[in-house]
mmCIF file of C-alpha atoms in Angstrom:
data_model
loop_
_atom_site.group_PDB
_atom_site.id
_atom_site.type_symbol
_atom_site.label_atom_id
_atom_site.label_comp_id
_atom_site.label_asym_id
_atom_site.label_seq_id
_atom_site.Cartn_x
_atom_site.Cartn_y
_atom_site.Cartn_z
ATOM 1 C CA MET A 1 -18.098 9.145 7.944
ATOM 2 C CA SER A 2 -15.810 6.432 6.605
ATOM 3 C CA LYS A 3 -15.548 4.850 3.205
ATOM 4 C CA ILE A 4 -16.150 1.115 3.368
ATOM 5 C CA ASP A 5 -16.636 -1.530 0.705
ATOM 6 C CA SER A 6 -20.132 -2.503 1.925
ATOM 7 C CA LYS A 7 -20.800 -4.692 -1.094
ATOM 8 C CA TRP A 8 -17.858 -6.955 -0.248
ATOM 9 C CA PHE A 9 -19.019 -7.455 3.358
ATOM 10 C CA TYR A 10 -22.578 -8.300 2.301
ATOM 11 C CA GLU A 11 -21.280 -10.707 -0.364
ATOM 12 C CA LYS A 12 -19.136 -12.471 2.259
ATOM 13 C CA LEU A 13 -22.138 -12.748 4.590
ATOM 14 C CA GLU A 14 -24.164 -14.281 1.757
ATOM 15 C CA GLN A 15 -21.370 -16.743 0.914
ATOM 16 C CA GLN A 16 -21.317 -17.840 4.564
ATOM 17 C CA GLY A 17 -25.088 -18.199 4.560
ATOM 18 C CA ALA A 18 -25.183 -15.784 7.467
ATOM 19 C CA SER A 19 -27.154 -12.660 8.223
ATOM 20 C CA LEU A 20 -26.284 -9.322 9.726
ATOM 21 C CA ARG A 21 -28.065 -10.464 12.902
ATOM 22 C CA ASP A 22 -25.853 -13.581 13.057
ATOM 23 C CA MET A 23 -22.756 -11.394 12.849
ATOM 24 C CA ALA A 24 -24.138 -9.026 15.498
ATOM 25 C CA ARG A 25 -24.851 -11.949 17.832
ATOM 26 C CA PHE A 26 -21.309 -13.326 17.270
ATOM 27 C CA MET A 27 -19.822 -9.895 18.052
ATOM 28 C CA SER A 28 -22.181 -9.195 20.988
ATOM 29 C CA LEU A 29 -23.360 -5.986 19.303
ATOM 30 C CA ASP A 30 -26.712 -4.570 18.363
ATOM 31 C CA PRO A 31 -27.669 -5.379 14.732
ATOM 32 C CA SER A 32 -28.199 -1.656 14.061
ATOM 33 C CA ALA A 33 -24.565 -0.987 15.083
ATOM 34 C CA ILE A 34 -23.368 -3.566 12.540
ATOM 35 C CA SER A 35 -25.673 -2.139 9.879
ATOM 36 C CA ARG A 36 -24.423 1.410 10.479
ATOM 37 C CA MET A 37 -20.813 0.179 10.457
ATOM 38 C CA LEU A 38 -21.228 -1.636 7.128
ATOM 39 C CA LYS A 39 -22.893 1.446 5.624
ATOM 40 C CA GLY A 40 -19.953 3.625 6.702
ATOM 41 C CA GLU A 41 -22.034 5.622 9.197
ATOM 42 C CA ARG A 42 -19.914 4.338 12.092
ATOM 43 C CA ASN A 43 -16.219 3.461 12.230
ATOM 44 C CA MET A 44 -15.061 -0.124 12.653
ATOM 45 C CA SER A 45 -12.700 -0.634 15.590
ATOM 46 C CA ALA A 46 -9.633 -2.873 15.394
ATOM 47 C CA GLU A 47 -11.303 -5.375 17.731
ATOM 48 C CA GLU A 48 -14.421 -5.445 15.541
ATOM 49 C CA GLN A 49 -12.237 -5.938 12.484
ATOM 50 C CA ASP A 50 -10.658 -9.002 14.154
ATOM 51 C CA GLN A 51 -14.071 -10.406 15.071
ATOM 52 C CA ILE A 52 -15.424 -9.884 11.545
ATOM 53 C CA ALA A 53 -12.409 -11.693 10.055
ATOM 54 C CA ALA A 54 -13.047 -14.614 12.393
ATOM 55 C CA PHE A 55 -16.787 -14.653 11.681
ATOM 56 C CA LEU A 56 -16.390 -14.450 7.889
ATOM 57 C CA ASP A 57 -13.447 -16.881 7.989
ATOM 58 C CA VAL A 58 -11.202 -14.568 5.923
ATOM 59 C CA ARG A 59 -7.734 -13.145 6.462
ATOM 60 C CA LEU A 60 -7.513 -10.044 8.653
ATOM 61 C CA GLU A 61 -5.708 -8.183 5.836
ATOM 62 C CA GLU A 62 -8.736 -8.718 3.597
ATOM 63 C CA VAL A 63 -11.122 -7.175 6.112
ATOM 64 C CA ALA A 64 -8.665 -4.317 6.745
ATOM 65 C CA SER A 65 -8.402 -3.457 3.066
ATOM 66 C CA HIS A 66 -12.168 -3.551 2.504
ATOM 67 C CA ARG A 67 -12.900 -1.539 5.620
ATOM 68 C CA ARG A 68 -10.971 1.313 3.961
ATOM 69 C CA GLY A 69 -13.139 0.951 0.886
ATOM 70 C CA GLU A 70 -10.304 0.158 -1.446
ATOM 71 C CA PRO A 71 -8.646 -3.218 -1.760
ATOM 72 C CA ALA A 72 -4.871 -3.102 -1.701
ATOM 73 C CA GLY A 73 -2.494 -4.843 -4.032
ATOM 74 C CA LEU A 74 -2.324 -5.601 -7.718
ATOM 75 C CA GLY A 75 -4.573 -8.651 -7.832
ATOM 76 C CA GLU A 76 -7.534 -6.920 -6.249
ATOM 77 C CA LYS A 77 -7.267 -4.022 -8.692
ATOM 78 C CA GLN A 78 -6.998 -6.525 -11.561
ATOM 79 C CA GLN A 79 -3.670 -5.130 -12.711
ATOM 80 C CA GLU A 80 -1.099 -7.226 -14.462
ATOM 81 C CA VAL A 81 1.353 -8.939 -12.158
ATOM 82 C CA TYR A 82 4.859 -7.455 -12.255
ATOM 83 C CA LEU A 83 7.218 -9.762 -14.067
ATOM 84 C CA HIS A 84 10.872 -9.021 -13.434
ATOM 85 C CA ASP A 85 12.934 -8.932 -16.604
ATOM 86 C CA PRO A 86 16.292 -10.459 -15.617
ATOM 87 C CA GLY A 87 17.875 -8.916 -18.737
ATOM 88 C CA LEU A 88 17.071 -5.427 -17.453
ATOM 89 C CA THR A 89 19.869 -4.421 -15.088
ATOM 90 C CA VAL A 90 21.627 -1.237 -14.081
ATOM 91 C CA SER A 91 24.476 -2.092 -16.434
ATOM 92 C CA ASN A 92 21.969 -2.810 -19.227
ATOM 93 C CA PRO A 93 18.969 -0.529 -18.678
ATOM 94 C CA GLY A 94 17.540 -0.934 -22.163
ATOM 95 C CA VAL A 95 16.721 2.776 -22.269
ATOM 96 C CA LYS A 96 18.806 5.891 -21.966
ATOM 97 C CA MET A 97 18.991 6.944 -18.325
ATOM 98 C CA PHE A 98 18.301 10.577 -17.523
ATOM 99 C CA THR A 99 21.337 12.338 -16.057
ATOM 100 C CA GLU A 100 22.253 15.839 -14.919
ATOM 101 C CA ALA A 101 23.953 16.430 -18.263
ATOM 102 C CA ASP A 102 20.551 16.093 -19.966
ATOM 103 C CA ILE A 103 19.032 19.104 -18.149
ATOM 104 C CA ILE A 104 18.220 22.038 -20.394
ATOM 105 C CA TYR A 105 18.112 25.468 -18.737
ATOM 106 C CA LYS A 106 15.672 27.780 -20.501
ATOM 107 C CA ASP A 107 13.584 30.766 -19.338
ATOM 108 C CA GLY A 108 14.802 30.328 -15.753
ATOM 109 C CA LYS A 109 13.382 26.799 -15.631
ATOM 110 C CA ARG A 110 14.827 23.316 -15.988
ATOM 111 C CA TRP A 111 13.670 21.039 -18.794
ATOM 112 C CA MET A 112 14.467 17.614 -20.180
ATOM 113 C CA GLU A 113 13.893 16.272 -23.647
ATOM 114 C CA GLY A 114 11.408 13.435 -23.919
ATOM 115 C CA PRO A 115 11.835 10.460 -26.279
ATOM 116 C CA ASP A 116 9.792 12.247 -28.929
ATOM 117 C CA GLY A 117 11.871 15.449 -28.679
ATOM 118 C CA GLU A 118 9.234 17.351 -26.688
ATOM 119 C CA LEU A 119 10.556 19.495 -23.827
ATOM 120 C CA LEU A 120 9.210 18.516 -20.422
ATOM 121 C CA GLU A 121 9.546 20.862 -17.454
ATOM 122 C CA LEU A 122 11.262 19.319 -14.432
ATOM 123 C CA HIS A 123 9.542 19.501 -11.080
ATOM 124 C CA PRO A 124 11.034 22.208 -8.817
ATOM 125 C CA ALA A 125 12.001 19.524 -6.274
ATOM 126 C CA TYR A 126 14.157 17.659 -8.816
ATOM 127 C CA GLY A 127 17.733 17.543 -7.495
ATOM 128 C CA SER A 128 16.892 19.229 -4.199
ATOM 129 C CA MET A 129 18.302 16.316 -2.186
ATOM 130 C CA LYS A 130 21.598 16.133 -4.076
ATOM 131 C CA GLY A 131 24.588 16.035 -1.742
ATOM 132 C CA THR A 132 22.527 15.538 1.425
ATOM 133 C CA ILE A 133 23.856 12.042 2.063
ATOM 134 C CA THR A 134 27.334 10.629 1.702
ATOM 135 C CA ILE A 135 27.999 6.902 1.854
ATOM 136 C CA PRO A 136 31.569 6.046 2.876
ATOM 137 C CA ASP A 137 33.407 3.672 0.533
ATOM 138 C CA ASP A 138 33.973 1.110 3.300
ATOM 139 C CA LEU A 139 30.271 0.911 4.294
ATOM 140 C CA ASP A 140 28.505 -2.310 3.312
ATOM 141 C CA LEU A 141 24.831 -1.365 2.895
ATOM 142 C CA THR A 142 23.823 -5.030 2.763
ATOM 143 C CA ALA A 143 25.251 -5.860 6.198
ATOM 144 C CA PRO A 144 22.888 -5.834 9.199
ATOM 145 C CA ALA A 145 23.148 -2.565 11.101
ATOM 146 C CA ASP A 146 22.996 -4.289 14.481
ATOM 147 C CA PRO A 147 23.158 -8.091 14.695
ATOM 148 C CA ASP A 148 21.361 -8.000 18.072
ATOM 149 C CA TRP A 149 18.485 -5.870 16.780
ATOM 150 C CA GLY A 150 15.174 -7.335 17.822
ATOM 151 C CA LYS A 151 16.796 -9.714 20.269
ATOM 152 C CA VAL A 152 14.408 -10.363 23.135
ATOM 153 C CA TYR A 153 16.520 -12.579 25.368
ATOM 154 C CA GLU A 154 20.140 -13.309 26.190
ATOM 155 C CA ASP A 155 21.851 -16.457 24.891
ATOM 156 C CA ASP A 156 23.244 -18.453 27.796
#
């Protein structure tokens, strides 16, 4: 039915020194319902997700990511953390940027030359959005669109 990271949930129960029955009692559910949920045979509702986070004493985001069966983010996937290189800017990209002038038309297809000189075919969608948006010169894209956006009450 649904993919769930069962191992993580059982490890958290063990760390808490709790059982499936304890969790079921806390959630006012039948232990078989919890068992089926943690095996992926039954979907976990949003309310159940909240209760599990409270019972396991973990962040809601953690439960949400493991209920999908795949943790989100770089740390959970043990990838290197992104380190911004302040020397790498638009004015100093460090590598040659690919432009329209670099497109090679051959055999009715569009190609670009890779760093090693090999021709790489461009995806058919490349350039399909060109000219679909025009930003006026006097438009400040960093300014808030509406200063009152999200305002819930009037200032008196």
